Coordinates of C-alpha atoms and ligand atoms in Angstrom, one line a residue:
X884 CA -31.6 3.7 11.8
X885 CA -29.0 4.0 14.3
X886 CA -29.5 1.3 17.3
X887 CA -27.4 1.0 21.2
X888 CA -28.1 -2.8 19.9
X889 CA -24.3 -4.5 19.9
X890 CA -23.4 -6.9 17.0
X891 CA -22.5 -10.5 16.2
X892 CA -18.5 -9.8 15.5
X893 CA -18.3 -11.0 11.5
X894 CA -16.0 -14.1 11.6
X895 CA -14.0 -12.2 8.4
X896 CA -14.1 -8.6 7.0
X897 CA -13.1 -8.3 3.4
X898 CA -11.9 -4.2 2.7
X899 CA -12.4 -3.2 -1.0
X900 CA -10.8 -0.2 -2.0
X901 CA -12.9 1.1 -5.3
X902 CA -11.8 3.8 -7.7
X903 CA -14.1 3.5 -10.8
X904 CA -15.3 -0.1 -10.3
X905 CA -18.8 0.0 -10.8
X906 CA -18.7 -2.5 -13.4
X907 CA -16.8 -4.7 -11.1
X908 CA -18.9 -4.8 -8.2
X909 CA -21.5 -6.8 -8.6
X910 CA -19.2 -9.5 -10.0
X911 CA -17.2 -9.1 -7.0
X912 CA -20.1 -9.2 -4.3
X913 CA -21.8 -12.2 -6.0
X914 CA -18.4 -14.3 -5.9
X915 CA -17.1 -13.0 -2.5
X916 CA -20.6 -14.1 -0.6
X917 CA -21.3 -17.4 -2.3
X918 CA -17.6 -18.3 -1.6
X919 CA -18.1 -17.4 2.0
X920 CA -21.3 -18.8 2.7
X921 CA -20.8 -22.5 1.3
X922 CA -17.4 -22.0 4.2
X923 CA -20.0 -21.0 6.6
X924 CA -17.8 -17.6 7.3
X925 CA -20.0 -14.6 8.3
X926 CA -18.6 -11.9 6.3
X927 CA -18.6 -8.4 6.2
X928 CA -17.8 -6.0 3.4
X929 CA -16.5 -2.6 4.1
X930 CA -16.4 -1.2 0.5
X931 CA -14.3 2.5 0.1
X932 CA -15.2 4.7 -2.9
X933 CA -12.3 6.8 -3.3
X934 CA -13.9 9.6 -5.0
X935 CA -14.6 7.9 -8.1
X936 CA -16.2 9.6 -11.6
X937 CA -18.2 6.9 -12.9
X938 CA -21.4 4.9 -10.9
X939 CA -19.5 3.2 -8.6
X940 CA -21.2 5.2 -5.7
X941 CA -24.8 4.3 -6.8
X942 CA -23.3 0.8 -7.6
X943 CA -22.3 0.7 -3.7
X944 CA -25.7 2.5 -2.6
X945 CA -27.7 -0.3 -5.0
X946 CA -26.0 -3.2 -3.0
X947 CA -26.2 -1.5 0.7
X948 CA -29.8 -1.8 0.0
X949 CA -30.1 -5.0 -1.8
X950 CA -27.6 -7.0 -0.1
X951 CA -28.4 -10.1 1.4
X952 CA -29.2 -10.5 5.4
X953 CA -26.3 -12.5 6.6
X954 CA -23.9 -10.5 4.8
X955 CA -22.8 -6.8 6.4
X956 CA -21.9 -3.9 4.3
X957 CA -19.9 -0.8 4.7
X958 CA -19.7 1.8 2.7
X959 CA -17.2 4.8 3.1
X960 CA -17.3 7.3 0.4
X961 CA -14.3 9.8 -0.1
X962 CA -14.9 13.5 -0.8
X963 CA -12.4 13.3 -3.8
X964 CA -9.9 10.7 -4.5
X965 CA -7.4 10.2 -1.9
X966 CA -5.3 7.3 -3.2
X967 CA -5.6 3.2 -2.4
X968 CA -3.6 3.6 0.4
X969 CA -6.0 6.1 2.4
X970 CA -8.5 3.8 1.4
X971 CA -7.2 0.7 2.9
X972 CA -6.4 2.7 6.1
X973 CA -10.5 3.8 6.5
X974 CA -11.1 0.2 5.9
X975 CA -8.8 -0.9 8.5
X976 CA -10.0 1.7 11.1
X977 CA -14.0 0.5 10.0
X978 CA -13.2 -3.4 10.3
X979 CA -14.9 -5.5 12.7
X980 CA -13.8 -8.9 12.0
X981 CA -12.1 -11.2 14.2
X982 CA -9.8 -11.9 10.6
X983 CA -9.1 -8.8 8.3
X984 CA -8.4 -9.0 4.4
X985 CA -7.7 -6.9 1.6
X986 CA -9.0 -7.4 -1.5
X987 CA -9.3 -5.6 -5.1
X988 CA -12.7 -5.0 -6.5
X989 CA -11.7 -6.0 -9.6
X990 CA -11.5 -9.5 -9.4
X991 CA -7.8 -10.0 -10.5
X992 CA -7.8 -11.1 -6.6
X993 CA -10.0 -14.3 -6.3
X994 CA -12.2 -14.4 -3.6
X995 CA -11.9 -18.8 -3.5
X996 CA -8.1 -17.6 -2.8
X997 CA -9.1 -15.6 0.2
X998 CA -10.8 -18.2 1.3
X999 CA -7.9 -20.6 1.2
X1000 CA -5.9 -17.9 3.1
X1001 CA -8.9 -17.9 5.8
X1002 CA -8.9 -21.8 6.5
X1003 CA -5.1 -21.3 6.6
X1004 CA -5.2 -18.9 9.5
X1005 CA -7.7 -20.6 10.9
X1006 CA -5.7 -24.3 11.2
X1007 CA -2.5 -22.4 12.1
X1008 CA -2.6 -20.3 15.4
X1009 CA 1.3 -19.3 15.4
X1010 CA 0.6 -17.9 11.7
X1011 CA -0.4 -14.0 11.9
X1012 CA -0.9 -12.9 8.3
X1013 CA -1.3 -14.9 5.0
X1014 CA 0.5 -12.9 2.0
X1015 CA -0.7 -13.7 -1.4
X1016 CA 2.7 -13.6 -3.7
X1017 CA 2.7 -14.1 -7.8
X1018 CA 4.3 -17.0 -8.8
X1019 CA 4.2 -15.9 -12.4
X1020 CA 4.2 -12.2 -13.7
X1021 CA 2.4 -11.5 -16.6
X1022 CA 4.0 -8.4 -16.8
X1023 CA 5.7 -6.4 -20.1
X1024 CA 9.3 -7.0 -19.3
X1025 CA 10.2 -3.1 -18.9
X1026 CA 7.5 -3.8 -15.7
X1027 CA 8.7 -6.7 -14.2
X1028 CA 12.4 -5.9 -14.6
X1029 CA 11.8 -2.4 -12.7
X1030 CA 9.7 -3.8 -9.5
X1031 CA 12.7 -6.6 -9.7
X1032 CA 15.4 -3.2 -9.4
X1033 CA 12.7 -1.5 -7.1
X1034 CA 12.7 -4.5 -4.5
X1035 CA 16.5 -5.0 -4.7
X1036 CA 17.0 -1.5 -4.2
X1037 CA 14.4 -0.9 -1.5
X1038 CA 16.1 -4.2 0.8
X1039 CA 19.5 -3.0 -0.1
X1040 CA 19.1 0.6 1.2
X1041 CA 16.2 -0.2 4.1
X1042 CA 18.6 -0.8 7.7
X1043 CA 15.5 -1.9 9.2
X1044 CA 12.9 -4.5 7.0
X1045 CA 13.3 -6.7 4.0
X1046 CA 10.2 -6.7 1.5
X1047 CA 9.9 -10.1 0.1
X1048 CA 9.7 -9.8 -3.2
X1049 CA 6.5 -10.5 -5.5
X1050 CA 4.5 -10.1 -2.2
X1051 CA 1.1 -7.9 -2.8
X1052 CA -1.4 -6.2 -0.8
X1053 CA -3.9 -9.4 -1.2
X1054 CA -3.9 -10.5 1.8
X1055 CA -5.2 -11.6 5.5
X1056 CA -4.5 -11.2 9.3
X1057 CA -6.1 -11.2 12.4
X1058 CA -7.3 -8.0 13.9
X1059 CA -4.4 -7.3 16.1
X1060 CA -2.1 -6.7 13.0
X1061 CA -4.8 -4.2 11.9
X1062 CA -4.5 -2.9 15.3
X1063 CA -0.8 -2.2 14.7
X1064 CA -1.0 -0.9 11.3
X1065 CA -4.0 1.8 12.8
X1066 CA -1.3 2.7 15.1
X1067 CA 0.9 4.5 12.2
X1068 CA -0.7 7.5 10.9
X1069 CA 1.3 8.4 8.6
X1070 CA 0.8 10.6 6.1
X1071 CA 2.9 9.1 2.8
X1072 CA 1.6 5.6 3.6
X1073 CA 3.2 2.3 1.8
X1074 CA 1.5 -0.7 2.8
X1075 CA 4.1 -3.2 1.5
X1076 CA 6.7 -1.2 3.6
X1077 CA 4.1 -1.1 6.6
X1078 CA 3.4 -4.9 6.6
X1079 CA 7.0 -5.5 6.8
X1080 CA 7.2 -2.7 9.6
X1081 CA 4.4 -4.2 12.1
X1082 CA 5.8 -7.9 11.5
X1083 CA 4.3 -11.1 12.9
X1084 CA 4.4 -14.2 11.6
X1085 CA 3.8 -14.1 7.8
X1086 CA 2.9 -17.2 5.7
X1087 CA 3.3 -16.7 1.6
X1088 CA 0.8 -18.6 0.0
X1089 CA 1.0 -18.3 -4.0
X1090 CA -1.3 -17.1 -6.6
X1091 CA -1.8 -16.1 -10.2
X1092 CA -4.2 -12.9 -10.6
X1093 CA -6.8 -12.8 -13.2
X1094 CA -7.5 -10.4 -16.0
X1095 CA -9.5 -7.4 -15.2
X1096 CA -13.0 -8.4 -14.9
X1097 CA -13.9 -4.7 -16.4
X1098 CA -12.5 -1.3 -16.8
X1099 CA -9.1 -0.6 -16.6
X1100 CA -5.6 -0.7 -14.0
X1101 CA -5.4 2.9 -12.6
X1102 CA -2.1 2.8 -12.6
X1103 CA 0.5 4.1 -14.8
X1104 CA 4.5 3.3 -15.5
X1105 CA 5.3 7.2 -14.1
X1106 CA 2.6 6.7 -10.7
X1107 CA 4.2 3.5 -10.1
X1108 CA 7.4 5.0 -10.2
X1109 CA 6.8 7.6 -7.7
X1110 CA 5.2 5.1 -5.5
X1111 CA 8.3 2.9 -5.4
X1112 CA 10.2 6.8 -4.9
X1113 CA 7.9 7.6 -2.0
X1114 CA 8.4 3.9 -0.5
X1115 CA 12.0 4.0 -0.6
X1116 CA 11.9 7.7 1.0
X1117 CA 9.0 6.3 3.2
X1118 CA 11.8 3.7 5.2
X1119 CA 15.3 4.6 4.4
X1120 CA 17.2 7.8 5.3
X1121 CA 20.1 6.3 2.9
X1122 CA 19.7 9.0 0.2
X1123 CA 20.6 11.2 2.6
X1124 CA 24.0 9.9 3.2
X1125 CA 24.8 10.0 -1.2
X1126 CA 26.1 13.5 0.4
X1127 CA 28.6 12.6 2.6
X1128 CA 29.8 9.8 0.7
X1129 CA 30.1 11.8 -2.8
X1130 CA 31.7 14.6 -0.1
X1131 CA 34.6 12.2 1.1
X1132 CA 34.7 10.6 -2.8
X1133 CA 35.6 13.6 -4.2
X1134 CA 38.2 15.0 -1.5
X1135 CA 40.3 12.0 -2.2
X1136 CA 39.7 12.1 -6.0
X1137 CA 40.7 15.6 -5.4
X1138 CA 43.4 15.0 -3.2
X1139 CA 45.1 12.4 -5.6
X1140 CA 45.1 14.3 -8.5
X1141 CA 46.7 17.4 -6.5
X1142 CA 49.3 14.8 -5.5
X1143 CA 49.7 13.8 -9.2
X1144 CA 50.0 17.5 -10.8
X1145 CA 52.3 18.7 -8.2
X1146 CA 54.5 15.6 -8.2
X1147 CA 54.4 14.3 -11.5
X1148 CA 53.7 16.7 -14.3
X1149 CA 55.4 19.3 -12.5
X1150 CA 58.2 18.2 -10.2
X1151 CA 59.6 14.7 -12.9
X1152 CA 58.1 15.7 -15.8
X1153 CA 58.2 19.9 -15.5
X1154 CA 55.1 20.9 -16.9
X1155 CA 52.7 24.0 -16.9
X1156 CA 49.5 22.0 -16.5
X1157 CA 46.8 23.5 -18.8
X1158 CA 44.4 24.0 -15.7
X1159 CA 41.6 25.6 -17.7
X1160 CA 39.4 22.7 -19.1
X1161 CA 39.9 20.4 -15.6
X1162 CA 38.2 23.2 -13.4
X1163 CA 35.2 23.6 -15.9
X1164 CA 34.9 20.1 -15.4
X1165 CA 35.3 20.1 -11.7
X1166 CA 33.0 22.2 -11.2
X1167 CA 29.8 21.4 -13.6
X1168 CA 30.3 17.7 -11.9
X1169 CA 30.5 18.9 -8.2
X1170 CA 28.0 21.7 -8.6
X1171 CA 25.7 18.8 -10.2
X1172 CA 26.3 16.8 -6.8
X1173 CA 25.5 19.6 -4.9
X1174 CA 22.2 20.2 -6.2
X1175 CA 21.6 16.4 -6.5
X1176 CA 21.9 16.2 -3.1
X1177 CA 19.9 19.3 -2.2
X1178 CA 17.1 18.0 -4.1
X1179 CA 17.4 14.6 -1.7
X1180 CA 17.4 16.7 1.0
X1181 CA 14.7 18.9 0.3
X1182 CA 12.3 15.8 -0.3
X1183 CA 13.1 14.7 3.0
X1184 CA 12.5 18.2 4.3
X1185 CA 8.6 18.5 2.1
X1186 CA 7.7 15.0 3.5
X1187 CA 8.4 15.8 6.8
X1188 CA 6.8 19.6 6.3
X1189 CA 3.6 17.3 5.2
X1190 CA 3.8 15.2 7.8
X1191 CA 3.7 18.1 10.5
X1192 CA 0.6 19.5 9.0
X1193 CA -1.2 16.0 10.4
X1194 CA -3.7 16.4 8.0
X1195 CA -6.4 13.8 8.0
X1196 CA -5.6 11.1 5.8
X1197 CA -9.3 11.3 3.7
X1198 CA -12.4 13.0 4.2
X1199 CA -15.4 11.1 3.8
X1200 CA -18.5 12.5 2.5
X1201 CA -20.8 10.0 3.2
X1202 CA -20.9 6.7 5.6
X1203 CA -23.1 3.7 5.1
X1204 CA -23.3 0.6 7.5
X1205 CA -26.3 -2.2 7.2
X1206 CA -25.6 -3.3 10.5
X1207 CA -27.0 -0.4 12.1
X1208 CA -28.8 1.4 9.1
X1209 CA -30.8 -1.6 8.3
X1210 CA -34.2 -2.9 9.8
X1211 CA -32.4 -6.0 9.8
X1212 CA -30.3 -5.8 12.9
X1213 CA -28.5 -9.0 14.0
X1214 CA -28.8 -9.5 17.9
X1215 CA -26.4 -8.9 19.6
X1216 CA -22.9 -10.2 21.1
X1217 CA -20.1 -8.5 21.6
X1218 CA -19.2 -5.0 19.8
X1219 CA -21.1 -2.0 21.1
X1220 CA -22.9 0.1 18.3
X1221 CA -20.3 2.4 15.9
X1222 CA -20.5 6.0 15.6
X1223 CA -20.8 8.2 12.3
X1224 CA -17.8 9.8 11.9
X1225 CA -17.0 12.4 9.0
X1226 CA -13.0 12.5 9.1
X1227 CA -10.3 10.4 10.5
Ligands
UDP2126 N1 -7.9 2.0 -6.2 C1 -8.3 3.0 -5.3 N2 -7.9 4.3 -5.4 C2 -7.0 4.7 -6.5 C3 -6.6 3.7 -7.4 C4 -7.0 2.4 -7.2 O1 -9.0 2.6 -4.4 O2 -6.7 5.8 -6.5 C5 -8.3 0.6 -6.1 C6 -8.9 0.0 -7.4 O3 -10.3 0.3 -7.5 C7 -8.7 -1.5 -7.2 C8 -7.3 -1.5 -6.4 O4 -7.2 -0.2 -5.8 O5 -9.7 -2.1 -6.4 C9 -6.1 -1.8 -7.3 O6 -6.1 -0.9 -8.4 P1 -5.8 -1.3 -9.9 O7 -6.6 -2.5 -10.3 O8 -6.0 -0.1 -10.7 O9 -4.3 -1.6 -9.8 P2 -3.4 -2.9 -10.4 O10 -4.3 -4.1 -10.1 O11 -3.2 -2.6 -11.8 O12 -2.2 -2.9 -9.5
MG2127 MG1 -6.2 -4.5 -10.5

């Protein structure tokens, strides 16, 4: 039932990006609202199903119509899956709270931590955004040695912003940094990247995740990989300069060893330099530079062809919101009723 009623603005939103977590939700809605409610936070839940293959849909549809009254709940499903990042983004542009978070549905991310992060934004008023970071990793070593190399590398190349390291997606700000972050459209989107991008004042507060509640990461060694690529490409243009750098290397290298052949083997030492085996050489290594740094460019070139396409960032099939689909609308204050939209 759509209503021109206007809503009580929910003190915190909570956005839940879900790919395949219907055994997770539950679990996830029963923590997140006792946790809230005994801190007398009104919450709302905007839950994304990213085009998910298992009951997480009809998990999400269950709880829009069983959830309790003091509790609003968005649901946004996607037409196929579209990636976490998409998801957060439709969160962001969906969330009514005066203080945003993000939050895994798979309980690694405690919802008591979230609500340590709240009170924390609440006491401090020159604090912006609270950044959960893991103290410890429980990581195989492979793992934690390559997001160690990843942040190095991504700090060392980046002109502009510095990723803390260890710092994850788990977190909370108030709605003006969502307001900022719904300002970037972009199409390859890397939060961590983005966070750093917007700025404000960021306090680190630490945690330890939890195991899985149920099912399993979506993420694999090779996706993580080209996630730490894309971010990398996503806020340096660095690469980009390997060519001109390699170009003024290898003049000199070239240079020199001219010098060296004219000079010494041939004018001291009087020499016929065998040239046969240096130009095979010389030429498998530069033409390897050359298409090295072709292939740089041309993934530059594909992002940006992408980009220019300003395609949406998901589609969603289907919207759900309790606060105006429900019987139970709460009178009103201050936000004027929401439209259903099918794409951003
Ligand atoms: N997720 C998503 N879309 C995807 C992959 C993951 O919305 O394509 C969600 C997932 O349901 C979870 C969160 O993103 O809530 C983190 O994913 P996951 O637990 O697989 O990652 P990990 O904790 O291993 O980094
Ligand atoms: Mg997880």
């Amino acid at each position: 039932m759509q209503t021109n009623q206007t809503l009580k603005t929910p003190d915190l939103t909570l956005i839940v990006p879900c790919y395949n977590e219907a055994g997770n939700i539950p679990c996830f809605y029963r923590s997140a609202t006792s946790v809230f409610r005994e801190a007398n936070v009104s919450l709302e839940l905007v839950f994304i199903d990213d085009g998910s293959a298992d009951d997480t849909l009809s998990a999400l549809h269950r709880l829009a119509r069983t959830h309790d009254h003091d509790v609003i709940v968005q649901v946004i499903s996607f037409s196929r899956n579209f990636g976490k990042e998409s998801g957060l983004y439709a969160g962001l542009q969906a969330a009514r709270g005066r203080i945003v978070g993000l939050i895994d549905a798979d309980m690694q991310q405690d919802p008591k931590i979230a609500c340590q992060m709240y009170h924390y934004l609440q006491e401090h008023n020159d604090c912006d955004v609270v950044a959960a970071y893991q103290e410890e990793r429980h990581e195989r070593r492979l793992l934690r040695w390559s997001k160690h190399m990843f942040y190095r590398t991504f700090n060392a190349a980046s002109d502009e912003i510095d990723i803390p390291a260890d710092m994850s997606d788990f977190r909370l700000f108030r709605h003006d940094v969502a307001t900022a972050l719904l300002s970037m459209p972009e199409y390859f989107r890397f939060s961590k990247g983005l966070f750093a991008w917007v700025g404000f004042r960021t306090h680190a507060m630490p945690y330890t995740p939890h195991q899985r509640h149920s099912g399993t990461s979506s993420w694999s060694f090779s996706q993580l990989f080209h996630y730490a690529m894309g971010g990398i490409l996503a806020f340096t243009t660095w690469p980009l300069k390997i060519a001109k750098w390699t170009g003024v290397v290898s003049a000199l290298g070239a240079l020199i060893y001219l010098l060296y052949v004219v000079i010494v083997d041939y004018g001291i030492k009087g020499i016929a330099v065998p040239g046969y085996p240096t130009l095979v050489c010389l030429i498998l290594l530069l033409g390897g530079v050359q298409l090295l740094v072709l292939g740089i460019i041309g993934e530059y070139l594909a992002r940006d062809y992408l980009e220019g396409k300003h395609r949406p960032l998901y589609i969603a099939r289907e919207r759900i919101d309790s606060a105006y689909d429900d019987e139970s609308v709460q009178e009103s204050d201050d936000i004027p009723a929401g439209t259903k939209e099918e794409t951003a």
